[in-house]
mmCIF file of C-alpha atoms and ligand atoms in Angstrom:
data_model
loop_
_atom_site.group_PDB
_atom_site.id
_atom_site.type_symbol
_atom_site.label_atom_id
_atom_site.label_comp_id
_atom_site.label_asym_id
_atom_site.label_seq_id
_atom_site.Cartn_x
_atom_site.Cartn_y
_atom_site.Cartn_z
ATOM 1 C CA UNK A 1 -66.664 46.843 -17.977
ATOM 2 C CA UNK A 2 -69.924 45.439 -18.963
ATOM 3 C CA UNK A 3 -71.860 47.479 -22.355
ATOM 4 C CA UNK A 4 -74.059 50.042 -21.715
ATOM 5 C CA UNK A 5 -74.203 53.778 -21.597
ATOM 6 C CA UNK A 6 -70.951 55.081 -21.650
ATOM 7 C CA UNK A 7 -69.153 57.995 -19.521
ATOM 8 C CA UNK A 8 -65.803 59.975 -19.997
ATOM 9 C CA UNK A 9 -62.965 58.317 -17.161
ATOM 10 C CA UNK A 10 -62.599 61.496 -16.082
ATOM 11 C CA UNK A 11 -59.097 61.490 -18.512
ATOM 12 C CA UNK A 12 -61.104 61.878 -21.348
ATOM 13 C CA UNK A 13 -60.587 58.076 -21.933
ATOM 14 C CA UNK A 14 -64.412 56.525 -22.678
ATOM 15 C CA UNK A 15 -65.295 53.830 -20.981
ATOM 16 C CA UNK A 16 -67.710 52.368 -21.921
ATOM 17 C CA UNK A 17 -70.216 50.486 -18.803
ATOM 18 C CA UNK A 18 -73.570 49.647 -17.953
ATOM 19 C CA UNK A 19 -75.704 51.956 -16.265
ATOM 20 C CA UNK A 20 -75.648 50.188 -12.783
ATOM 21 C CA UNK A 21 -72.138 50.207 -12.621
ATOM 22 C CA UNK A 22 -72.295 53.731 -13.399
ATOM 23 C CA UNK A 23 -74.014 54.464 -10.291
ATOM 24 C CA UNK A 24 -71.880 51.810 -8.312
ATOM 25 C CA UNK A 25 -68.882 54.418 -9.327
ATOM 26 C CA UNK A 26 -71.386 57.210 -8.152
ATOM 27 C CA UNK A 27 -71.972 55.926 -4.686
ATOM 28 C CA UNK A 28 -68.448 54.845 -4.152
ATOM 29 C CA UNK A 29 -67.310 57.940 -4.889
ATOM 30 C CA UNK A 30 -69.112 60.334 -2.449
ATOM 31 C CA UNK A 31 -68.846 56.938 0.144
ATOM 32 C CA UNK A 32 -65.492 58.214 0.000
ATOM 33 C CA UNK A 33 -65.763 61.806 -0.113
ATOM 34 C CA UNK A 34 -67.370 61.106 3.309
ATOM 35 C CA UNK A 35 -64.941 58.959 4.931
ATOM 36 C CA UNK A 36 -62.337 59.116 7.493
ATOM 37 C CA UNK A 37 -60.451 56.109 7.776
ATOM 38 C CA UNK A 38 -60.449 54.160 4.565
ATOM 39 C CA UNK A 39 -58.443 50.884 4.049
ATOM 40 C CA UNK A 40 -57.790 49.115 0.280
ATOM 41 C CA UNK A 41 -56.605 45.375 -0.153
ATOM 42 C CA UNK A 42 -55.069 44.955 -3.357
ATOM 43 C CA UNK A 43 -54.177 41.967 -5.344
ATOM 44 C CA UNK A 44 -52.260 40.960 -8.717
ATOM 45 C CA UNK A 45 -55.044 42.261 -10.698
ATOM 46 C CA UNK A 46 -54.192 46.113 -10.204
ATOM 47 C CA UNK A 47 -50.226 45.233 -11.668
ATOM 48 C CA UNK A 48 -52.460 43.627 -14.535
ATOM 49 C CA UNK A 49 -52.808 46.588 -16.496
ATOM 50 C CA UNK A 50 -48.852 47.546 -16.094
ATOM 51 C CA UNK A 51 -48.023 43.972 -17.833
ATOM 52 C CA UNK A 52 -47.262 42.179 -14.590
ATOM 53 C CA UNK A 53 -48.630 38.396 -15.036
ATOM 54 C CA UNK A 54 -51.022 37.790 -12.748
ATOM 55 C CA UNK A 55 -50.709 34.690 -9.867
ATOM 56 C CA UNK A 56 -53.574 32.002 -11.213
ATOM 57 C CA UNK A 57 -54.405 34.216 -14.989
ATOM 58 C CA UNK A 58 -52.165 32.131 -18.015
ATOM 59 C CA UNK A 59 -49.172 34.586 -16.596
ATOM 60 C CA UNK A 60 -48.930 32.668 -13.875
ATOM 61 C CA UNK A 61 -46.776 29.847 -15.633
ATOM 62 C CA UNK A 62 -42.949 29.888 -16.055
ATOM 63 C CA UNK A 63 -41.191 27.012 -18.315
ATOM 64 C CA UNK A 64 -44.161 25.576 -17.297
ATOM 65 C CA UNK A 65 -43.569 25.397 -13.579
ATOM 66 C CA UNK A 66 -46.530 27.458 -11.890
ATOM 67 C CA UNK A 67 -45.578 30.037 -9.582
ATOM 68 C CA UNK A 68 -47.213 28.440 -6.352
ATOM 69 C CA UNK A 69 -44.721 25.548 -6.686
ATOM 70 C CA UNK A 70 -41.399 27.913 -6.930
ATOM 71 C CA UNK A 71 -42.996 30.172 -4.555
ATOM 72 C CA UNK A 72 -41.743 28.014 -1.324
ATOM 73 C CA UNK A 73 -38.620 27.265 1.063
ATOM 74 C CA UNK A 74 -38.671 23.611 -0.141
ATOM 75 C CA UNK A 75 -38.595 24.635 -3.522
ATOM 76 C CA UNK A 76 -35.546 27.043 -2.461
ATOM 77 C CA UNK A 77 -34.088 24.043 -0.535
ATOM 78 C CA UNK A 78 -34.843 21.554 -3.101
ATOM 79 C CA UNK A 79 -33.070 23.825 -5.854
ATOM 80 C CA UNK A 80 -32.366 27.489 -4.932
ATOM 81 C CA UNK A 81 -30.809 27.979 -8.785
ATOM 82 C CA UNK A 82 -34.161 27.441 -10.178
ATOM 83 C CA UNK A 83 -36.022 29.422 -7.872
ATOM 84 C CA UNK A 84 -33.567 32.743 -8.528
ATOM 85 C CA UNK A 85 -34.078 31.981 -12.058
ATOM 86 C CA UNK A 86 -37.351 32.225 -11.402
ATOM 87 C CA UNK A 87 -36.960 35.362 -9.300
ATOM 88 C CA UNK A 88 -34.547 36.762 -12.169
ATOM 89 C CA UNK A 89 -36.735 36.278 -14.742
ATOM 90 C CA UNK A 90 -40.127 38.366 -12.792
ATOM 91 C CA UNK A 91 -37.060 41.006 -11.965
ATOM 92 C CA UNK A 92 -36.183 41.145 -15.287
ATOM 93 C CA UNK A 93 -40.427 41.335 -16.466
ATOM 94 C CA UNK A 94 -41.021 44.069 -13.551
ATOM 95 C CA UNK A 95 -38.045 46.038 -14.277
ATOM 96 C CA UNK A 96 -39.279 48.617 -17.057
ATOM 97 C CA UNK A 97 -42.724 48.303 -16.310
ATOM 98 C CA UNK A 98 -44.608 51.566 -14.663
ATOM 99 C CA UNK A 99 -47.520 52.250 -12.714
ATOM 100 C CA UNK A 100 -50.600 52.252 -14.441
ATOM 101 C CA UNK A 101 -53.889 54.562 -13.309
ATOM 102 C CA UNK A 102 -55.222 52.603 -10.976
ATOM 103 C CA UNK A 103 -51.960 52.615 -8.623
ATOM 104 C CA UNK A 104 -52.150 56.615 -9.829
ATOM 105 C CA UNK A 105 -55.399 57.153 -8.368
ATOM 106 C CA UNK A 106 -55.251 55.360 -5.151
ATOM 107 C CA UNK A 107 -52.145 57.780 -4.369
ATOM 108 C CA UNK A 108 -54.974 61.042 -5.046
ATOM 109 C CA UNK A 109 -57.097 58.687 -2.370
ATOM 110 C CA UNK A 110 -54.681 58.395 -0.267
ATOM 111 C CA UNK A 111 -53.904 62.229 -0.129
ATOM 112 C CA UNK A 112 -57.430 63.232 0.027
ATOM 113 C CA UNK A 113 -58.464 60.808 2.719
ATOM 114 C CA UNK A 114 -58.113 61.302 6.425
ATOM 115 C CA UNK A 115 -56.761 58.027 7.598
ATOM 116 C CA UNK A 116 -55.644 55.874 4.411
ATOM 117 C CA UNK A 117 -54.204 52.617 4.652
ATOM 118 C CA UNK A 118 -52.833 50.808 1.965
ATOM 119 C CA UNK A 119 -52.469 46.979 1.947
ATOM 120 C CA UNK A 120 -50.978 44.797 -0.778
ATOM 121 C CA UNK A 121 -49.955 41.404 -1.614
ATOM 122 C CA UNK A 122 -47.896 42.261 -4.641
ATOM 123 C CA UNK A 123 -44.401 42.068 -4.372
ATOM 124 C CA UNK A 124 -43.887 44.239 -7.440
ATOM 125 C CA UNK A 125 -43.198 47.718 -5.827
ATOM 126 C CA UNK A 126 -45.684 49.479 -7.967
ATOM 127 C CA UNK A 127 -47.604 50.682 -5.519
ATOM 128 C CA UNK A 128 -44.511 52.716 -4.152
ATOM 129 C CA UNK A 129 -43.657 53.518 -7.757
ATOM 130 C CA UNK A 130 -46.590 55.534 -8.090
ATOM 131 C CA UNK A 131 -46.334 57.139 -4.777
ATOM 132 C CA UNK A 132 -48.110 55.336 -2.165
ATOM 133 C CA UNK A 133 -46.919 56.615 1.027
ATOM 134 C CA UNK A 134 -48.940 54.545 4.007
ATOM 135 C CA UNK A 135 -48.691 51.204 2.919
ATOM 136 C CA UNK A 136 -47.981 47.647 4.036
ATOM 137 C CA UNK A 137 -46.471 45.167 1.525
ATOM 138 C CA UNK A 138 -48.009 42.367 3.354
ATOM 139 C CA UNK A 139 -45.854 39.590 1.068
ATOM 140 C CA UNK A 140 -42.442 41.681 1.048
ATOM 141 C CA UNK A 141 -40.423 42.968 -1.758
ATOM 142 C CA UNK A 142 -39.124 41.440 -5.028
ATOM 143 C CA UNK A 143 -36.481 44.029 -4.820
ATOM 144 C CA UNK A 144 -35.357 43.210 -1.655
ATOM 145 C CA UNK A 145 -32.995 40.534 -0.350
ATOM 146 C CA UNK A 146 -32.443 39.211 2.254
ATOM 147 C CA UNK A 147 -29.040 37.006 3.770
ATOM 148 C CA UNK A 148 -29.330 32.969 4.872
ATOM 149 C CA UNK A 149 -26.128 33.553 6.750
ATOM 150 C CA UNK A 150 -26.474 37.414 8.398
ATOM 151 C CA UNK A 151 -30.161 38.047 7.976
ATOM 152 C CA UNK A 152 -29.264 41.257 6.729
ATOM 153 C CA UNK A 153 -32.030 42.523 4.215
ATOM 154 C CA UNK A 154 -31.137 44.933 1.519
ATOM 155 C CA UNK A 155 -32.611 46.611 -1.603
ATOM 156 C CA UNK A 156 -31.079 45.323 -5.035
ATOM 157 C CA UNK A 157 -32.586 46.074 -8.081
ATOM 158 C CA UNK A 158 -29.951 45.192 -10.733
ATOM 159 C CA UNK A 159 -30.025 41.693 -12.273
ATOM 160 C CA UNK A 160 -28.884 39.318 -9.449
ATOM 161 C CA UNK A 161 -26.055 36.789 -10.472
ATOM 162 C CA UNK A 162 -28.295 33.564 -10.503
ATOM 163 C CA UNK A 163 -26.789 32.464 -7.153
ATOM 164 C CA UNK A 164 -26.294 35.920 -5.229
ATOM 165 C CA UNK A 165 -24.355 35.986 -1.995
ATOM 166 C CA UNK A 166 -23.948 38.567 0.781
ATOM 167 C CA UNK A 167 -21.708 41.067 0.317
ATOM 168 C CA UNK A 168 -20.907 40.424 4.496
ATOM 169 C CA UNK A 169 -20.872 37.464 4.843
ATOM 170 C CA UNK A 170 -20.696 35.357 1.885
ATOM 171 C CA UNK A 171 -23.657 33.219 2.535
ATOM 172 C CA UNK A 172 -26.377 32.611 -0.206
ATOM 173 C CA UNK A 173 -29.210 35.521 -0.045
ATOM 174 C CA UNK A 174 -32.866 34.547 -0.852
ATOM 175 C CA UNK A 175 -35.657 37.058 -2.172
ATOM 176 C CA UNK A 176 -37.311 38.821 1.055
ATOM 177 C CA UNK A 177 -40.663 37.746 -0.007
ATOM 178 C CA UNK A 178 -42.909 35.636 2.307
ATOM 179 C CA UNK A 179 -43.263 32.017 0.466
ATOM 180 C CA UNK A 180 -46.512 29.878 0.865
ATOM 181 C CA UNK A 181 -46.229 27.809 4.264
ATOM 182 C CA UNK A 182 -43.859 30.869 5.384
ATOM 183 C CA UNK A 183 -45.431 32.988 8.551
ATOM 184 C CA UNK A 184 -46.193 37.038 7.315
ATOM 185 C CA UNK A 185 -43.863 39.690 9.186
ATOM 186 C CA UNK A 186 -45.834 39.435 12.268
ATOM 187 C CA UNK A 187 -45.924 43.597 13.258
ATOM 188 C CA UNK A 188 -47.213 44.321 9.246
ATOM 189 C CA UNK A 189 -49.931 41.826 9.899
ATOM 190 C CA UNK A 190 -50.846 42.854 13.233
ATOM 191 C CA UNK A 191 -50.555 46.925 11.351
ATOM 192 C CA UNK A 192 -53.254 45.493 8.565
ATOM 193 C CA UNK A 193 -55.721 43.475 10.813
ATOM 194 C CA UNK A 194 -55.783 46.665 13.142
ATOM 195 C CA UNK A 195 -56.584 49.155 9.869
ATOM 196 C CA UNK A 196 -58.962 47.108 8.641
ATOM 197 C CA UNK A 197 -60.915 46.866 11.957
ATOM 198 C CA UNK A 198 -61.193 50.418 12.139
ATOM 199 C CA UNK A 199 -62.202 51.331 8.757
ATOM 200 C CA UNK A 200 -65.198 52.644 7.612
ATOM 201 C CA UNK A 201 -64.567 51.621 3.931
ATOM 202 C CA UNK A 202 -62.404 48.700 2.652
ATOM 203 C CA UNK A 203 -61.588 48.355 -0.928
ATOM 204 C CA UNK A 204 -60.374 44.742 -1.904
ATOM 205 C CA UNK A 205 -59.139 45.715 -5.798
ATOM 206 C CA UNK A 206 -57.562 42.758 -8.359
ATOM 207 C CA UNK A 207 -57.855 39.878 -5.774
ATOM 208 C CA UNK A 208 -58.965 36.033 -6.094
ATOM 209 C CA UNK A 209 -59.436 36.139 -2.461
ATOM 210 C CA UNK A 210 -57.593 32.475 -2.535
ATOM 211 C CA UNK A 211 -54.242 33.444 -0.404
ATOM 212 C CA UNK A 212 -54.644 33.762 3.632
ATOM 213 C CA UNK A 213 -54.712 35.535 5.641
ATOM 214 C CA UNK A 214 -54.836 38.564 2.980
ATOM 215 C CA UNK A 215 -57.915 37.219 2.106
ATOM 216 C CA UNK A 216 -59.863 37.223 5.545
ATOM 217 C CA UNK A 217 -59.082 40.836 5.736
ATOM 218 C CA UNK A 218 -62.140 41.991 3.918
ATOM 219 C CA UNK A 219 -64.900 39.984 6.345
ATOM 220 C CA UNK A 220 -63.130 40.892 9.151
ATOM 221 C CA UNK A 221 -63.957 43.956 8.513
ATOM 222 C CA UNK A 222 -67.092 43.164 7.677
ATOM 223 C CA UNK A 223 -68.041 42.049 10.803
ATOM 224 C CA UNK A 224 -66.483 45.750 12.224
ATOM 225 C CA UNK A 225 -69.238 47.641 10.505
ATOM 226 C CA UNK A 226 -67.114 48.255 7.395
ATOM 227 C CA UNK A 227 -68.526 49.182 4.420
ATOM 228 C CA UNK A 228 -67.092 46.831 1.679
ATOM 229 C CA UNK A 229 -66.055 47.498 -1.967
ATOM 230 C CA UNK A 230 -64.633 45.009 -4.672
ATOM 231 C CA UNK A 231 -63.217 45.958 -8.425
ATOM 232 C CA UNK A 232 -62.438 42.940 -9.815
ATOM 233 C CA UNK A 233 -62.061 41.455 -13.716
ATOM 234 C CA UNK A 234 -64.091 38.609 -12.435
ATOM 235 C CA UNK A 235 -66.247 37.734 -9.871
ATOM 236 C CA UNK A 236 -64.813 35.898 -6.621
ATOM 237 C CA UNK A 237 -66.004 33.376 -3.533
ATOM 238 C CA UNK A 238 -66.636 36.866 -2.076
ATOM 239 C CA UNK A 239 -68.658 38.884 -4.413
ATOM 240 C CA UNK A 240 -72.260 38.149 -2.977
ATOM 241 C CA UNK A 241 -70.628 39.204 0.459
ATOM 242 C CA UNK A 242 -69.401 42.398 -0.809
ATOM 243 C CA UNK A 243 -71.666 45.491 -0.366
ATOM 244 C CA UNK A 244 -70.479 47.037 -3.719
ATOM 245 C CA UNK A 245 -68.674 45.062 -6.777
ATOM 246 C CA UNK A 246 -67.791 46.591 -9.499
ATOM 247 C CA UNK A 247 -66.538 44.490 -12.625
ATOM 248 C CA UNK A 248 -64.209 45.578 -14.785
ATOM 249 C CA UNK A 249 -60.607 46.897 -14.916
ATOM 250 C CA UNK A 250 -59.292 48.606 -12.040
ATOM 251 C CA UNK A 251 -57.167 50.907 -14.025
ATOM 252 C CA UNK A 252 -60.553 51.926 -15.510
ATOM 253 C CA UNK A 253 -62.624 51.779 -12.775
ATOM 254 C CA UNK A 254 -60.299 53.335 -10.262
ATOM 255 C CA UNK A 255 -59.637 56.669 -12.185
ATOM 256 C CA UNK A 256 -63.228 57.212 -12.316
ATOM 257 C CA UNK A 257 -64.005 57.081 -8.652
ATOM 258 C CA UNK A 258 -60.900 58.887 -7.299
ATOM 259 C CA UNK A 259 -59.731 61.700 -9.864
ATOM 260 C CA UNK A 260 -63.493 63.540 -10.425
ATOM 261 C CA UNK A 261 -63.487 64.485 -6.827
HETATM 262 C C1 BV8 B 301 -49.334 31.699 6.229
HETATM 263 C C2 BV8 B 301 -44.967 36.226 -2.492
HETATM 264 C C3 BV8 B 301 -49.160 30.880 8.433
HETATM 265 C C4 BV8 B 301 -44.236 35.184 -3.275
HETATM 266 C C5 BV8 B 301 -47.216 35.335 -2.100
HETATM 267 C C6 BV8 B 301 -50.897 24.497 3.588
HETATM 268 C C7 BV8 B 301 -49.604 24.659 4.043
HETATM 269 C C8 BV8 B 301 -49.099 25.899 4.364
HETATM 270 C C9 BV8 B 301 -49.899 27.009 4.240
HETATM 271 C C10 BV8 B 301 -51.175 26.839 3.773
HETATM 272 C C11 BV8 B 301 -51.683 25.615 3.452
HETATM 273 N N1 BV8 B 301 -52.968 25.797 3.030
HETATM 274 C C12 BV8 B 301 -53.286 27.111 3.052
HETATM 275 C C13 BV8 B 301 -52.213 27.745 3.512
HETATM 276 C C14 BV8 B 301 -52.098 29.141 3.719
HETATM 277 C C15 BV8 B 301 -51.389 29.725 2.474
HETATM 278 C C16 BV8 B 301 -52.437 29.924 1.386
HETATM 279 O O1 BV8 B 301 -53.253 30.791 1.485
HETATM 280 N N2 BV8 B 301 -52.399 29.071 0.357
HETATM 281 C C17 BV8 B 301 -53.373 29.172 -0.714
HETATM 282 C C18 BV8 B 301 -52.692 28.960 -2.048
HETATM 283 C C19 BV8 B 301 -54.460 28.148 -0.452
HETATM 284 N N3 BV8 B 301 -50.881 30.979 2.910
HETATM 285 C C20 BV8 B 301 -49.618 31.049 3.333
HETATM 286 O O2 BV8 B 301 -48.824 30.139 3.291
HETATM 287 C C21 BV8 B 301 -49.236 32.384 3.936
HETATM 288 N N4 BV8 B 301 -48.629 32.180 5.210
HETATM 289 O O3 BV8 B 301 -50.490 31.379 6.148
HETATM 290 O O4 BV8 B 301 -48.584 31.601 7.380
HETATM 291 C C22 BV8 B 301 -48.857 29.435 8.159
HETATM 292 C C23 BV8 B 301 -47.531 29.018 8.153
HETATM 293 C C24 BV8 B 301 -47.260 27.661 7.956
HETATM 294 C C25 BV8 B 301 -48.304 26.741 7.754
HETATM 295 C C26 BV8 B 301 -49.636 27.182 7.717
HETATM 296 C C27 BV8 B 301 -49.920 28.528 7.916
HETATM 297 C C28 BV8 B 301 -48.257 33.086 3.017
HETATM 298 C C29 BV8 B 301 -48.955 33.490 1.754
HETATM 299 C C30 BV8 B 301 -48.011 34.397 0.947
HETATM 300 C C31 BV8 B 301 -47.581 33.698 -0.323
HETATM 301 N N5 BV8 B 301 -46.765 34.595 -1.127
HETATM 302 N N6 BV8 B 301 -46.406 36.163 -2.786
HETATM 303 C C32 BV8 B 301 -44.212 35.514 -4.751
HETATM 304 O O5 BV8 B 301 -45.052 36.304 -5.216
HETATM 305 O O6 BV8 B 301 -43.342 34.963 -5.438
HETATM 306 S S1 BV8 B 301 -48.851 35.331 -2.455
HETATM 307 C C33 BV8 B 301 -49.012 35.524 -4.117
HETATM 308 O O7 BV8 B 301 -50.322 35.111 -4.372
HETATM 309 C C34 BV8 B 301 -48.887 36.945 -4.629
HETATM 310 O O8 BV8 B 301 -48.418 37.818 -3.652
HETATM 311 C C35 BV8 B 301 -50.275 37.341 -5.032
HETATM 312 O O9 BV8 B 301 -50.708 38.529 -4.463
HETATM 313 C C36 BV8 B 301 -51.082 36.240 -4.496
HETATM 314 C C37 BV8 B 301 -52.076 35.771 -5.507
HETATM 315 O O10 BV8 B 301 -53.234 36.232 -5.187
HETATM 316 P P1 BV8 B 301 -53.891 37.416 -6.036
HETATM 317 O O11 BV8 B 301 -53.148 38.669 -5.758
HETATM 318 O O12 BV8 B 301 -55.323 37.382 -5.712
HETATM 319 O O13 BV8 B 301 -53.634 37.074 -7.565
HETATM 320 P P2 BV8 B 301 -54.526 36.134 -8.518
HETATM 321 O O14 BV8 B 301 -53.781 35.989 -9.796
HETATM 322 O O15 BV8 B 301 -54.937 34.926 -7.741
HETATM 323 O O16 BV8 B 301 -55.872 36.992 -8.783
HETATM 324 C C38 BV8 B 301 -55.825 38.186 -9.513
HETATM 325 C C39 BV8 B 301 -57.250 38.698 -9.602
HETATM 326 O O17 BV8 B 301 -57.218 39.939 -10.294
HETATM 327 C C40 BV8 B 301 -58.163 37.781 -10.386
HETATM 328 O O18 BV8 B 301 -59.384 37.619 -9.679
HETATM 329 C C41 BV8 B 301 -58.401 38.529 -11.697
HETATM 330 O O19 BV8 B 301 -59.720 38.338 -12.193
HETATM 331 C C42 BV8 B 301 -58.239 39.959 -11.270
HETATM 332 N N7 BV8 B 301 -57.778 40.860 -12.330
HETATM 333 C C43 BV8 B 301 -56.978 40.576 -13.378
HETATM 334 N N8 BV8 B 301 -56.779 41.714 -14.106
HETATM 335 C C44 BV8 B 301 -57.470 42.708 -13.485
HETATM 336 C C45 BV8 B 301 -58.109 42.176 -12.353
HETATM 337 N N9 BV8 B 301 -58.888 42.915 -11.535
HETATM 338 C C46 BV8 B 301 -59.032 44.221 -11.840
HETATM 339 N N10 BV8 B 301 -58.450 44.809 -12.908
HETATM 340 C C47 BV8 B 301 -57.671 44.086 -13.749
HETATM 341 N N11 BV8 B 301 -57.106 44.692 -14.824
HETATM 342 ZN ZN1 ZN B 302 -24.822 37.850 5.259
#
């Protein structure tokens, strides 16, 4: 967070900000005191802080392939031992990593909070990790897998063989995550666009704002009424659109607006 006067993250951790953003964390925090129905987008940038690579950040490269190019069926189709090495080697980066405070304190939102949706593009199961109950994993699972033969989707969280197949059937299973050009689960997207046009508050936390249709969530709301929040390391095509943005860390920023209550 930017330099300035400093103020105790409510752990006793200092951090350290400038005085506006002080007061950002202020107004968010009794916006939400307030609030009914409350909605948060998050992106790669809240797994940050837990050691997860993020999507576009110098993470986002494996053997230098980036992930938007392995992150397809044609890439699957085109080489499906490359893409589960891929898949193998985020499984085996995600496996002992925990939730850090930011996914803590958006499970004390969600339990003080009316109506609380939770949204995410991450495929990393942290947000369940840490305890989030309502929440729609808008990009599926990496822990999940799903059948090319039977369809059948199950949970697997040991270390895949590099060319898994089902256990039914035989056929060759694929990660049940939604690839770029591949359509999103259809009921979770109708769940999110319906949350977000009935919140009063929508938090879009650790997002570029680059991947559709997550990213249209935040000025469709908008246009609802909603009031909108962003904590982000950096600012994105949306900042100036966003009624509140907060820059910084969100497993800094987060603890400070949701634990003090
Ligand atoms: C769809 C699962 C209808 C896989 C993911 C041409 C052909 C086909 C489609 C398209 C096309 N052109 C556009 C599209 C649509 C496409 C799209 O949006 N493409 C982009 C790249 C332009 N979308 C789709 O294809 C979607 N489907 O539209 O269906 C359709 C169908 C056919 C044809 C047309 C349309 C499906 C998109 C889902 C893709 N799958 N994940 C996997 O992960 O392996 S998305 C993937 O990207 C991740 O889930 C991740 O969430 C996301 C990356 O975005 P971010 O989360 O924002 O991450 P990023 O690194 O970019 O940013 C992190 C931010 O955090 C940064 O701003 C950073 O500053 C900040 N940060 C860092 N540290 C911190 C922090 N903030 C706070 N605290 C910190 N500590
Ligand atoms: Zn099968």
């Amino acid at each position: 967070m930017a330099e300035g006067s400093s103020v105790s993250g409510g752990t006793g951790r200092i951090a350290v900000t400038a005085s506006d953003d002080v007061m950002k964390v202020d107004l968010v925090r009794d916006r939400l005191a307030r609030a009914q129905r409350v909605v948060v987008l998050t992106g790669a940038g809240i797994s940050a802080e837990s050691g997860v690579p993020t999507f576009r950040g110098e993470g986002g490269l494996w053997r230098q392939h980036r992930a938007l190019d392995l992150a397809t069926p044609q890439a699957f189709a085109r080489d499906p031992r490359l893409v589960w090495e891929f898949y193998n080697w985020r499984r085996e980066v995600l496996g002992p990593l925990e939730p850090n405070p930011g996914h803590n304190a958006l499970v004390k939102l969600e339990q003080r909070v009316p109506q609380f949706t939770l949204i995410t593009q991450n495929i990393d199961g942290l947000h369940a990790r840490a305890g989030s109950r309502n929440m729609l994993e808008l990009h599926g699972n990496i822990w999940h897998v799903r059948c090319l033969g039977c369809g059948k989707v199950a949970e697997d969280r040991s270390v895949l063989p590099l060319m898994p197949r089902c256990p039914g059937c035989g056929a060759l299973l694929r990660p049940h995550v939604v690839w770029f050009g591949e359509s999103l689960d259809p009921s979770i997207l109708s769940t999110a666009f319906e949350a977000v046009q009935h919140a009063e508050i929508v938090m879009v936390i650790g997002t570029s704002g680059t991947v559709e249709p997550a990213a249209s969530m935040g000025m469709v709301a908008k246009r609802k009424g909603a009031c909108l929040v962003e904590i982000n390391l950096e600012p994105t095509p949306f900042t100036t659109l966003y009624d509140t943005s907060i820059l910084g860390k969100s497993g800094e920023i987060l603890p400070m607006i949701c634990e003090s209550w």
